[in-house]
Coordinates of C-alpha atoms in Angstrom, one line a residue:
Chain A
M1 CA 130.9 95.5 125.8
S2 CA 133.4 95.8 122.8
I3 CA 133.0 95.3 119.2
L4 CA 135.7 94.0 116.7
V5 CA 135.9 95.3 113.2
V6 CA 137.7 93.3 110.6
G7 CA 137.8 95.1 107.2
T8 CA 139.9 97.4 105.0
I9 CA 141.3 101.0 105.4
A10 CA 141.5 102.8 102.1
L11 CA 142.6 105.8 100.3
D12 CA 139.6 106.6 98.1
T13 CA 139.1 108.7 95.2
I14 CA 135.7 109.9 94.8
E15 CA 133.8 111.4 92.1
T16 CA 130.2 112.8 92.3
P17 CA 128.5 114.9 89.6
W18 CA 129.7 118.0 91.4
E19 CA 133.2 117.3 92.8
K20 CA 136.2 115.3 92.5
A21 CA 138.6 114.3 95.6
D22 CA 141.2 111.8 96.0
Q23 CA 143.1 110.3 98.9
V24 CA 139.9 110.5 100.9
L25 CA 140.2 108.4 104.2
G26 CA 138.1 105.1 103.4
G27 CA 137.7 101.6 103.7
S28 CA 135.0 99.5 105.2
A29 CA 136.9 99.4 108.7
T30 CA 137.0 103.0 108.7
Y31 CA 133.5 103.5 108.3
I32 CA 132.1 100.6 110.4
S33 CA 134.2 101.5 113.4
L34 CA 133.5 105.5 113.2
A35 CA 129.7 104.9 113.0
A36 CA 129.8 102.1 116.0
R37 CA 132.1 104.2 118.0
P38 CA 129.3 106.7 119.5
L39 CA 127.4 103.6 120.7
V40 CA 130.0 101.2 122.1
N41 CA 133.4 101.5 123.5
P42 CA 135.8 100.0 122.8
V43 CA 135.9 99.4 119.1
G44 CA 139.0 97.2 117.9
V45 CA 139.9 97.5 114.3
T46 CA 141.9 94.7 112.6
A47 CA 143.0 95.9 109.3
V48 CA 146.3 97.0 107.2
I49 CA 147.7 100.1 106.0
G50 CA 150.6 101.3 104.1
H51 CA 153.5 103.4 103.9
D52 CA 151.7 106.1 102.2
F53 CA 149.0 106.3 104.8
P54 CA 148.9 109.9 106.1
E55 CA 149.7 110.6 109.5
E56 CA 146.8 113.0 109.8
Y57 CA 144.5 109.9 109.0
T58 CA 146.0 108.0 111.6
K59 CA 145.3 110.8 114.4
L60 CA 141.8 111.2 113.2
L61 CA 141.1 107.7 113.9
Q62 CA 142.9 107.9 117.2
S63 CA 140.8 111.2 118.1
N64 CA 137.9 109.0 117.8
D65 CA 139.3 106.7 120.6
L66 CA 139.2 103.6 118.4
D67 CA 141.5 100.9 119.2
L68 CA 144.0 100.6 116.4
S69 CA 146.2 97.8 118.1
G70 CA 145.0 95.4 115.2
V71 CA 145.9 97.7 112.4
Q72 CA 149.0 96.5 110.7
H73 CA 151.4 99.0 109.2
I74 CA 153.1 97.6 106.1
R75 CA 156.4 99.8 105.4
D76 CA 157.2 98.8 101.6
Q77 CA 153.6 98.8 100.1
D78 CA 150.8 101.4 99.3
T79 CA 147.5 101.4 101.4
F80 CA 144.6 99.7 99.5
A81 CA 143.1 102.2 97.1
W82 CA 139.8 102.4 95.8
G83 CA 138.2 104.7 93.0
G84 CA 134.5 105.1 92.5
S85 CA 132.2 107.6 90.3
Y86 CA 128.6 108.2 91.1
R87 CA 126.3 109.2 88.4
E88 CA 123.6 112.0 88.6
N89 CA 121.0 110.3 90.7
L90 CA 123.7 108.9 93.0
N91 CA 122.1 105.6 93.4
T92 CA 124.5 104.2 90.8
R93 CA 128.0 103.8 91.2
D94 CA 130.9 103.0 88.5
T95 CA 134.1 101.4 90.3
I96 CA 137.0 103.2 88.2
F97 CA 139.9 101.2 89.9
T98 CA 140.7 98.8 92.7
H99 CA 144.4 98.6 93.9
L100 CA 144.7 96.0 96.6
N101 CA 148.2 96.9 97.5
V102 CA 148.7 95.8 101.1
L103 CA 145.5 94.0 101.0
A104 CA 146.9 91.4 98.8
G105 CA 148.9 89.7 101.3
F106 CA 146.8 90.7 104.5
R107 CA 146.3 88.1 107.3
P108 CA 144.5 89.5 109.9
V109 CA 145.6 89.2 113.4
V110 CA 142.9 89.7 116.0
P111 CA 144.2 91.2 119.2
D112 CA 143.3 89.0 122.3
K113 CA 141.2 91.7 123.9
Y114 CA 138.9 91.3 121.1
V115 CA 138.5 87.7 120.9
D116 CA 135.4 87.7 123.2
S117 CA 133.7 90.9 121.8
N118 CA 130.1 90.9 121.8
V119 CA 129.8 91.5 118.2
L120 CA 132.5 91.0 114.8
C121 CA 131.8 92.9 112.0
L122 CA 133.3 91.3 109.0
G123 CA 133.5 94.2 106.3
N124 CA 133.7 93.5 102.9
L125 CA 136.8 91.5 102.3
D126 CA 138.1 88.5 100.5
P127 CA 136.0 85.6 102.1
K128 CA 139.3 83.8 102.9
I129 CA 140.4 86.8 105.1
Q130 CA 137.2 87.0 106.8
S131 CA 137.4 83.1 107.5
D132 CA 140.9 83.6 108.9
A133 CA 139.4 86.3 111.4
L134 CA 136.4 84.0 112.2
N135 CA 139.0 81.3 113.1
Q136 CA 140.5 83.5 115.7
V137 CA 137.4 84.4 117.8
S138 CA 135.2 83.0 120.5
E139 CA 132.5 80.8 118.7
K140 CA 130.1 83.1 121.0
I141 CA 130.6 86.0 119.2
F142 CA 127.6 87.5 117.1
V143 CA 129.0 87.9 113.7
A144 CA 127.4 90.6 111.3
C145 CA 129.3 90.1 107.7
D146 CA 129.1 92.1 104.7
T147 CA 130.3 91.1 101.3
M148 CA 130.1 92.6 97.6
N149 CA 129.6 91.8 93.8
Y150 CA 133.2 90.8 93.4
W151 CA 133.3 88.1 96.0
I152 CA 129.8 87.0 95.0
Q153 CA 131.0 86.3 91.2
N154 CA 134.7 85.1 92.0
T155 CA 134.6 83.3 95.3
Q156 CA 131.4 81.5 95.6
V157 CA 132.5 78.3 97.5
E158 CA 134.5 80.4 100.1
L159 CA 131.5 82.7 100.5
K160 CA 128.9 80.1 100.9
E161 CA 131.5 78.6 103.7
I162 CA 131.5 82.0 105.4
F163 CA 127.4 82.1 105.1
Q164 CA 127.5 78.9 107.1
R165 CA 129.5 80.2 110.0
I166 CA 127.7 83.7 110.6
D167 CA 124.7 84.9 112.4
C168 CA 123.9 87.9 110.3
L169 CA 124.5 88.7 106.6
V170 CA 124.1 92.4 105.5
I171 CA 124.0 93.0 102.0
N172 CA 122.3 95.3 99.5
D173 CA 119.4 94.6 97.1
E174 CA 121.7 94.2 94.1
E175 CA 123.9 91.7 96.0
A176 CA 120.9 89.8 96.9
H177 CA 119.9 89.5 93.4
Q178 CA 123.3 88.7 92.1
I179 CA 123.5 85.8 94.8
T180 CA 120.1 84.2 94.0
N181 CA 119.2 85.6 90.7
E182 CA 116.1 86.7 92.0
Y183 CA 114.8 90.4 91.6
N184 CA 112.0 90.0 94.3
L185 CA 113.4 90.5 97.5
F186 CA 111.4 88.4 99.6
T187 CA 112.1 85.5 97.6
A188 CA 115.9 86.4 97.4
A189 CA 115.8 86.6 101.0
R190 CA 114.4 83.0 101.5
R191 CA 117.2 81.7 99.3
V192 CA 119.7 83.6 101.2
L193 CA 118.7 82.3 104.4
E194 CA 118.8 78.7 103.1
L195 CA 122.7 79.4 102.6
G196 CA 123.2 79.6 106.1
P197 CA 122.8 82.9 107.9
D198 CA 120.1 83.0 110.7
I199 CA 119.4 86.7 109.8
L200 CA 119.5 88.8 106.7
I201 CA 119.6 92.6 106.5
I202 CA 118.8 93.7 102.8
K203 CA 120.0 97.4 102.6
K204 CA 118.1 99.5 99.9
G205 CA 120.2 102.8 100.0
E206 CA 117.8 105.6 100.1
H207 CA 114.9 103.1 100.3
G208 CA 115.9 102.0 103.6
A209 CA 116.4 98.4 104.9
M210 CA 114.7 94.9 105.3
L211 CA 115.2 92.5 108.1
F212 CA 114.4 88.7 107.7
V213 CA 114.7 86.4 110.5
E214 CA 112.9 83.3 111.7
E215 CA 109.8 84.0 109.2
Q216 CA 109.7 87.6 110.8
I217 CA 110.0 90.7 108.6
F218 CA 110.6 94.1 109.8
V219 CA 111.1 97.0 106.9
V220 CA 112.0 100.4 107.5
P221 CA 112.3 103.4 105.0
G222 CA 115.1 105.3 104.3
F223 CA 115.9 108.7 106.3
P224 CA 114.7 111.4 104.0
L225 CA 117.6 113.9 103.3
E226 CA 117.7 117.2 101.4
Y227 CA 121.1 117.1 100.8
V228 CA 123.5 114.1 100.1
Q229 CA 127.0 115.0 99.2
D230 CA 128.9 111.8 99.1
P231 CA 127.1 108.1 99.4
T232 CA 130.5 106.3 100.0
G233 CA 130.5 104.0 103.1
A234 CA 126.9 104.6 103.8
G235 CA 126.5 100.6 103.8
D236 CA 129.5 100.2 106.2
A237 CA 128.1 102.8 108.4
F238 CA 125.0 101.1 108.5
L239 CA 126.7 97.7 109.5
G240 CA 128.9 99.9 112.3
A241 CA 126.0 101.4 113.8
F242 CA 123.8 98.3 113.7
A243 CA 126.8 96.3 115.5
G244 CA 127.3 99.2 117.9
S245 CA 123.4 99.1 118.8
L246 CA 123.6 95.5 119.2
A247 CA 126.5 95.4 121.6
Q248 CA 124.7 97.6 124.0
Q249 CA 121.6 94.8 124.2
S250 CA 121.9 92.0 126.8
Y251 CA 119.7 89.9 124.4
I252 CA 120.0 90.0 120.7
G253 CA 116.0 89.1 120.0
L254 CA 113.7 90.7 117.5
D255 CA 113.5 94.1 119.2
A256 CA 117.5 94.3 119.4
L257 CA 117.5 93.7 115.8
K258 CA 115.0 96.2 114.9
R259 CA 116.7 98.8 117.1
G260 CA 120.1 97.8 115.3
I261 CA 118.5 98.5 112.0
I262 CA 116.8 102.0 113.0
Y263 CA 120.7 103.2 114.4
G264 CA 121.8 101.7 111.3
C265 CA 119.8 103.6 108.9
T266 CA 120.2 106.6 111.2
V267 CA 124.0 106.8 111.0
A268 CA 124.2 105.9 107.4
S269 CA 121.9 109.1 106.8
F270 CA 124.8 111.0 108.7
C271 CA 127.7 109.4 106.6
V272 CA 126.3 110.8 103.3
E273 CA 125.9 114.4 104.1
A274 CA 129.8 114.9 103.8
M275 CA 132.6 113.6 101.4
G276 CA 134.0 110.6 102.7
P277 CA 133.7 109.6 106.5
H278 CA 134.1 113.1 107.7
K279 CA 130.4 113.5 109.1
L280 CA 131.1 110.2 111.3
N281 CA 134.4 112.0 112.8
Q282 CA 133.2 112.4 116.4
L283 CA 129.8 112.3 115.7
P284 CA 128.1 113.1 118.8
I285 CA 125.7 110.4 120.2
T286 CA 123.2 113.4 121.0
D287 CA 122.9 114.1 117.2
I288 CA 122.3 110.2 116.6
E289 CA 119.5 110.1 119.4
E290 CA 117.8 113.4 117.9
R291 CA 117.6 111.8 114.5
V292 CA 116.4 108.5 115.7
R293 CA 113.6 110.3 117.4
S294 CA 113.0 112.5 114.1
F295 CA 113.0 109.2 112.1
Q296 CA 110.4 107.6 114.7
G297 CA 108.6 110.8 114.2
I298 CA 108.4 110.7 110.5
T299 CA 107.5 106.9 110.3
Q300 CA 104.9 106.5 113.2
W301 CA 101.4 105.8 112.2
G302 CA 98.9 107.9 113.6
A303 CA 95.5 106.6 114.7
L304 CA 94.1 104.4 112.0
H305 CA 90.7 104.9 113.3
E306 CA 89.1 108.1 114.2
Q307 CA 88.5 108.6 118.1
T308 CA 84.7 108.8 118.9
G309 CA 83.1 110.3 121.7
V310 CA 85.0 111.9 124.5
Chain B
M1 CA 80.0 110.0 101.8
S2 CA 81.1 109.4 98.3
I3 CA 83.8 109.9 95.8
L4 CA 84.1 110.9 92.5
V5 CA 86.4 109.4 89.8
V6 CA 87.4 111.3 86.7
G7 CA 89.6 109.1 84.6
T8 CA 90.2 106.6 81.9
I9 CA 88.6 103.1 81.3
A10 CA 90.9 101.1 78.7
L11 CA 91.6 98.0 77.1
D12 CA 95.2 97.2 77.9
T13 CA 97.9 94.8 76.4
I14 CA 100.2 93.9 79.0
E15 CA 103.5 92.3 78.6
T16 CA 105.7 90.8 81.7
P17 CA 108.7 88.6 81.4
W18 CA 106.3 85.5 81.8
E19 CA 103.1 86.4 79.9
K20 CA 101.3 88.6 77.5
A21 CA 97.7 89.4 77.9
D22 CA 95.6 91.6 75.7
Q23 CA 92.2 93.2 76.0
V24 CA 92.8 93.5 79.6
L25 CA 90.6 95.7 81.5
G26 CA 92.3 98.8 82.4
G27 CA 92.5 102.5 82.7
S28 CA 93.1 105.0 85.8
A29 CA 89.1 105.0 86.4
T30 CA 89.1 101.4 86.6
Y31 CA 91.9 101.0 89.2
I32 CA 91.0 103.9 91.2
S33 CA 87.3 103.1 91.6
L34 CA 87.5 99.4 92.3
A35 CA 90.4 100.3 94.8
A36 CA 88.1 102.8 96.5
R37 CA 85.0 100.9 96.6
P38 CA 85.8 98.5 99.7
L39 CA 86.3 101.6 101.9
V40 CA 83.5 104.0 100.4
N41 CA 80.0 104.1 98.7
P42 CA 78.9 105.1 96.4
V43 CA 81.9 105.7 93.9
G44 CA 80.9 107.7 91.0
V45 CA 83.0 107.0 87.7
T46 CA 83.2 109.7 85.0
A47 CA 84.9 108.2 82.0
V48 CA 84.4 107.1 78.3
I49 CA 84.3 103.8 76.6
G50 CA 84.0 102.8 72.9
H51 CA 81.7 100.6 70.9
D52 CA 84.4 97.6 71.5
F53 CA 84.3 97.7 75.4
P54 CA 83.2 94.1 76.4
E55 CA 79.9 93.5 78.0
E56 CA 81.6 91.3 80.6
Y57 CA 83.8 94.1 81.9
T58 CA 80.7 96.5 82.3
K59 CA 79.1 93.7 84.4
L60 CA 82.3 93.2 86.3
L61 CA 82.4 97.0 87.1
Q62 CA 78.5 96.7 87.9
S63 CA 79.2 94.0 90.0
N64 CA 81.4 95.9 92.1
D65 CA 78.3 98.3 92.7
L66 CA 80.3 101.3 91.0
D67 CA 77.9 103.9 89.8
L68 CA 78.5 104.1 86.0
S69 CA 75.9 107.0 85.3
G70 CA 78.9 109.1 84.3
V71 CA 80.6 106.7 82.0
Q72 CA 80.0 107.8 78.3
H73 CA 79.3 105.2 75.5
I74 CA 80.7 106.4 72.2
R75 CA 79.3 104.0 69.4
D76 CA 81.3 104.6 66.7
Q77 CA 84.8 104.6 68.0
D78 CA 87.2 102.3 69.9
T79 CA 87.9 102.6 73.6
F80 CA 91.2 104.0 74.6
A81 CA 93.8 101.3 74.4
W82 CA 97.3 101.2 76.0
G83 CA 100.2 98.8 75.7
G84 CA 103.0 98.3 78.1
S85 CA 105.8 95.9 78.5
Y86 CA 107.7 95.2 81.8
R87 CA 111.3 94.5 82.1
E88 CA 112.6 91.8 84.2
N89 CA 112.7 93.4 87.7
L90 CA 109.2 94.8 87.0
N91 CA 110.3 98.1 88.0
T92 CA 110.8 99.4 84.5
R93 CA 107.8 99.8 82.3
D94 CA 108.0 100.7 78.6
T95 CA 104.9 102.0 76.7
I96 CA 104.3 100.1 73.7
F97 CA 101.3 102.1 72.2
T98 CA 98.9 104.6 73.3
H99 CA 95.6 104.8 71.2
L100 CA 93.7 107.5 72.4
N101 CA 90.4 106.6 70.5
V102 CA 87.3 107.8 72.1
L103 CA 89.3 109.5 74.8
A104 CA 90.6 112.2 72.2
G105 CA 87.4 114.0 72.2
F106 CA 86.2 113.1 75.7
R107 CA 84.4 115.8 77.7
P108 CA 83.3 114.6 81.1
V109 CA 80.1 115.0 82.3
V110 CA 79.8 115.0 86.3
P111 CA 76.5 113.5 87.1
D112 CA 74.7 116.0 89.7
K113 CA 74.9 113.6 92.4
Y114 CA 78.8 113.7 92.6
V115 CA 79.2 117.4 92.2
D116 CA 79.3 117.6 96.3
S117 CA 81.2 114.4 96.8
N118 CA 83.8 114.1 99.6
V119 CA 86.8 113.5 97.3
L120 CA 87.5 113.8 93.8
C121 CA 90.1 111.5 92.2
L122 CA 91.5 113.2 89.0
G123 CA 93.0 110.2 87.2
N124 CA 95.9 110.6 84.9
L125 CA 94.4 112.5 82.0
D126 CA 95.1 115.5 79.7
P127 CA 95.1 118.5 82.1
K128 CA 92.3 120.1 80.0
I129 CA 90.0 117.3 80.8
Q130 CA 90.9 117.5 84.4
S131 CA 90.2 121.0 84.4
D132 CA 86.9 120.6 83.0
A133 CA 85.7 118.2 85.6
L134 CA 87.1 120.7 88.3
N135 CA 85.0 123.3 86.7
Q136 CA 81.7 121.1 87.5
V137 CA 82.4 120.1 91.1
S138 CA 82.1 122.1 94.4
E139 CA 84.9 124.2 95.6
K140 CA 84.6 122.2 98.8
I141 CA 85.6 118.8 97.3
F142 CA 89.1 117.4 98.3
V143 CA 90.6 116.9 95.2
A144 CA 93.6 114.4 94.7
C145 CA 95.3 114.3 91.2
D146 CA 97.5 112.3 89.5
T147 CA 99.3 112.8 86.2
M148 CA 102.2 111.3 83.8
N149 CA 105.3 112.0 81.9
Y150 CA 103.5 112.9 78.8
W151 CA 101.5 115.8 80.3
I152 CA 104.4 117.0 82.3
Q153 CA 106.5 117.2 79.1
N154 CA 103.8 118.6 76.7
T155 CA 101.3 120.4 78.6
Q156 CA 103.3 122.3 81.2
V157 CA 101.1 125.4 81.4
E158 CA 97.6 123.6 81.7
L159 CA 99.2 121.3 84.3
K160 CA 100.6 124.1 86.3
E161 CA 97.0 125.5 86.3
I162 CA 95.7 122.3 87.7
F163 CA 98.5 122.3 90.5
Q164 CA 96.9 125.5 91.8
R165 CA 93.7 124.2 92.0
I166 CA 94.1 120.9 93.7
D167 CA 94.4 119.9 97.2
C168 CA 96.7 117.0 96.8
L169 CA 99.3 115.8 93.9
V170 CA 100.1 111.9 93.8
I171 CA 103.0 111.3 91.6
N172 CA 105.7 108.9 91.5
D173 CA 109.4 109.7 91.9
E174 CA 110.3 109.6 88.3
E175 CA 107.5 112.3 87.8
A176 CA 108.8 114.3 90.7
H177 CA 112.2 114.4 89.0
Q178 CA 110.6 115.3 85.7
I179 CA 108.8 118.0 87.0
T180 CA 111.5 119.8 89.0
N181 CA 114.8 118.3 87.5
E182 CA 115.7 117.3 90.9
Y183 CA 116.7 113.7 92.1
N184 CA 116.6 114.4 95.5
L185 CA 112.7 113.7 96.5
F186 CA 113.0 116.1 99.6
T187 CA 114.1 118.8 97.4
A188 CA 111.8 117.9 94.6
A189 CA 109.0 118.0 97.1
R190 CA 109.7 121.3 98.4
R191 CA 109.9 122.5 94.6
V192 CA 106.4 120.7 93.9
L193 CA 104.5 122.3 96.9
E194 CA 105.7 125.6 95.5
L195 CA 103.7 125.1 92.5
G196 CA 100.1 125.1 94.2
P197 CA 99.5 121.7 95.8
D198 CA 98.9 121.7 99.5
I199 CA 100.0 118.2 99.9
L200 CA 102.2 116.0 98.1
I201 CA 102.6 112.3 97.7
I202 CA 105.2 110.6 96.1
K203 CA 105.0 106.9 95.4
K204 CA 107.9 104.9 95.1
G205 CA 106.6 101.7 93.8
E206 CA 108.1 98.8 95.8
H207 CA 109.6 101.3 97.8
G208 CA 106.5 102.7 99.5
A209 CA 105.3 106.5 99.6
M210 CA 106.4 109.8 101.1
L211 CA 103.9 112.2 102.2
F212 CA 104.7 116.1 102.2
V213 CA 102.4 118.9 103.9
E214 CA 103.2 121.9 105.7
E215 CA 106.9 121.0 106.7
Q216 CA 105.5 117.8 107.8
I217 CA 106.9 114.5 106.4
F218 CA 105.6 110.8 106.7
V219 CA 107.3 107.8 105.0
V220 CA 106.0 104.3 104.7
P221 CA 108.0 101.5 103.0
G222 CA 106.3 99.4 100.6
F223 CA 104.6 96.1 101.8
P224 CA 106.8 93.3 100.6
L225 CA 105.2 90.6 98.5
E226 CA 106.7 87.5 97.5
Y227 CA 104.8 87.3 94.4
V228 CA 104.0 90.1 91.8
Q229 CA 102.3 89.4 88.6
D230 CA 101.5 92.6 87.0
P231 CA 102.4 96.1 88.5
T232 CA 99.7 97.8 86.1
G233 CA 97.5 99.9 87.9
A234 CA 99.2 99.9 91.3
G235 CA 99.6 103.8 91.4
D236 CA 95.9 104.3 90.4
A237 CA 94.9 101.6 93.3
F238 CA 96.8 103.6 95.6
L239 CA 95.2 106.9 94.8
G240 CA 91.5 105.1 95.0
A241 CA 92.2 103.5 98.3
F242 CA 93.9 106.7 99.6
A243 CA 90.6 108.7 98.5
G244 CA 88.3 106.2 99.7
S245 CA 90.3 106.0 103.1
L246 CA 89.9 109.9 103.3
A247 CA 86.1 109.9 102.5
Q248 CA 85.6 107.9 105.6
Q249 CA 87.3 110.7 108.0
S250 CA 85.3 114.1 108.9
Y251 CA 88.6 115.8 109.2
I252 CA 91.4 115.5 106.9
G253 CA 94.5 116.2 109.2
L254 CA 97.7 114.5 109.1
D255 CA 96.5 111.3 110.7
A256 CA 93.9 111.1 107.9
L257 CA 96.5 111.7 105.3
K258 CA 98.8 109.1 107.0
R259 CA 95.8 106.5 107.2
G260 CA 95.1 107.2 103.3
I261 CA 98.8 106.4 102.5
I262 CA 98.7 103.2 104.6
Y263 CA 95.5 102.1 102.8
G264 CA 96.8 103.1 99.5
C265 CA 100.1 101.2 99.8
T266 CA 98.0 98.1 101.2
V267 CA 95.5 98.1 98.2
A268 CA 98.2 98.6 95.7
S269 CA 99.9 95.5 97.2
F270 CA 97.0 93.6 96.4
C271 CA 96.6 95.0 92.8
V272 CA 99.9 93.8 91.6
E273 CA 99.2 90.3 92.7
A274 CA 97.1 89.4 89.6
M275 CA 97.1 90.4 86.0
G276 CA 95.1 93.8 85.3
P277 CA 92.8 94.8 88.0
H278 CA 91.5 91.6 88.6
K279 CA 92.7 91.4 92.4
L280 CA 90.7 94.4 93.2
N281 CA 87.6 92.7 91.8
Q282 CA 85.3 92.6 94.7
L283 CA 88.3 92.6 97.3
P284 CA 87.0 92.0 100.6
I285 CA 87.4 94.9 103.2
T286 CA 88.4 92.1 105.7
D287 CA 91.4 91.2 103.3
I288 CA 92.5 94.7 103.2
E289 CA 92.0 95.3 106.9
E290 CA 94.1 92.1 107.6
R291 CA 97.0 93.2 105.4
V292 CA 96.7 96.7 107.1
R293 CA 97.4 94.9 110.4
S294 CA 100.1 92.9 109.0
F295 CA 101.8 96.0 107.5
Q296 CA 101.7 97.8 110.8
G297 CA 103.3 94.4 112.6
I298 CA 106.3 94.6 109.9
T299 CA 106.8 98.5 110.4
Q300 CA 106.2 98.6 113.9
W301 CA 109.3 99.6 115.9
G302 CA 110.0 97.7 118.9
A303 CA 111.3 99.0 122.3
L304 CA 114.1 101.4 121.5
H305 CA 115.5 101.0 125.0
E306 CA 115.7 97.8 127.2
Q307 CA 113.2 97.5 130.0
T308 CA 115.3 97.6 133.0
G309 CA 114.0 96.1 136.6
V310 CA 110.6 95.0 137.3

């Protein structure tokens, strides 16, 4: 039982209405792998960092027992850097800068050990890099893939090729609209599934997630939180925990997918409680399980009909 | 078993990205009472109409077996008229005009028969009118109340008095923010409950609803629809079906409130499928029950742990 994560490791500059922090550990591979790790072992990370990547961050990732053997270290360039700013309701984010740096020339090399993983998480990346990674793994791997507005807009052909090769696409509602030009998510989902993926998950931030597979639908609301510090990485954390949960199952049917979404929403809810990925740092499985139970408690329907008699 | 609805009856002008219709039957009392009627009988409507209210609309309401004995007919003024326009994603609405007309001088008169109803729905109205209605009913009635941005902004004192007198406040997420200045709904809910209501329901449109009562929370996602024609009245339909469901229960505890929310979301999902309230016109209870089962099916968690052994 193992999962392979191919994505980015970044140094982020994050601005919320209340604070600004830079050189925050970030990147899709960071969030995905940290989120998956309580649920599955080993988690192999295939990514790239630059000469300025702080040693303390390497130690943090190692202390979570992530397998970093697939992480390339480029000595003459900076790590991928991203800057974003959240507006007051935290649901809207503006990208302030994206400096690809080492990411520009990234050619992923999947360690042999992960060629036959249970699940491959393709974090948000240039579809050409995602394709490169797909070419290196077994056909039998379950592939869950994320993307973003930039690739949807600029690399439509490559992205559509990716859609034909993956099992599960995990995107948010804005991306669903951007791909299909539909606001109605049900309609958008139908159109996306026609493009290739067998399974589609639409993440709706604080409003939860929707699963579409073979005419089946599953919807789950967001886990309500009193305090949200930083939404960065929540979508990646969702993907990681979804994948980690799937990796535990011997058969990926509807129940396993539902479970994956529940764990995805749950771990994403931890992610947003701290700046960057810090809440995911060695997040105890017992905390996750407790919140899953709490989540079940607040979503469980009571008796629809009054009990009569004794 | 009966419910009393105090609200507006209106002639609406509704514009969506695809069509424009005027003289559409509308008003909170219209939507609330039509939504409640499949679930409870009698439904007493206390409202006011003007000389221009079409006879065909009176017949429509009568054909749904609503008790219109509390509807005043003012011969020398026009019916309350509202105009709204929805943007492309249907989640944002601009009010184009509000002509109070007969509503300006409305003094509700609750028929004796409804003074002791199970549930009173106070549809969106001037809090002074809501207060007037409250003064006429039994203390034992369960009161569910709606409001809107206009009253939140302009009649804060009167509204806070209402909050202290009602059992359940039913508002949407924007209104929750407006009342408390909080974007976080969990925090907003705490603050609203401090203002007086024992129970708070926050409606989130296509994203479902949240219940807050005595430290308990219940969240339900929206029922996903492929086709939405007109969102007008969905919130009122929610309130009506919520109330209708509650009226069926001998004890209004957590299970009854959850059930009310489920029926509320379900009937609201019918409401948006047609222009105005027309989908609610004689909506069969069997259709509602079928959709509740469908709703349960798409929200029900599967097994969280794989079955092992035989």
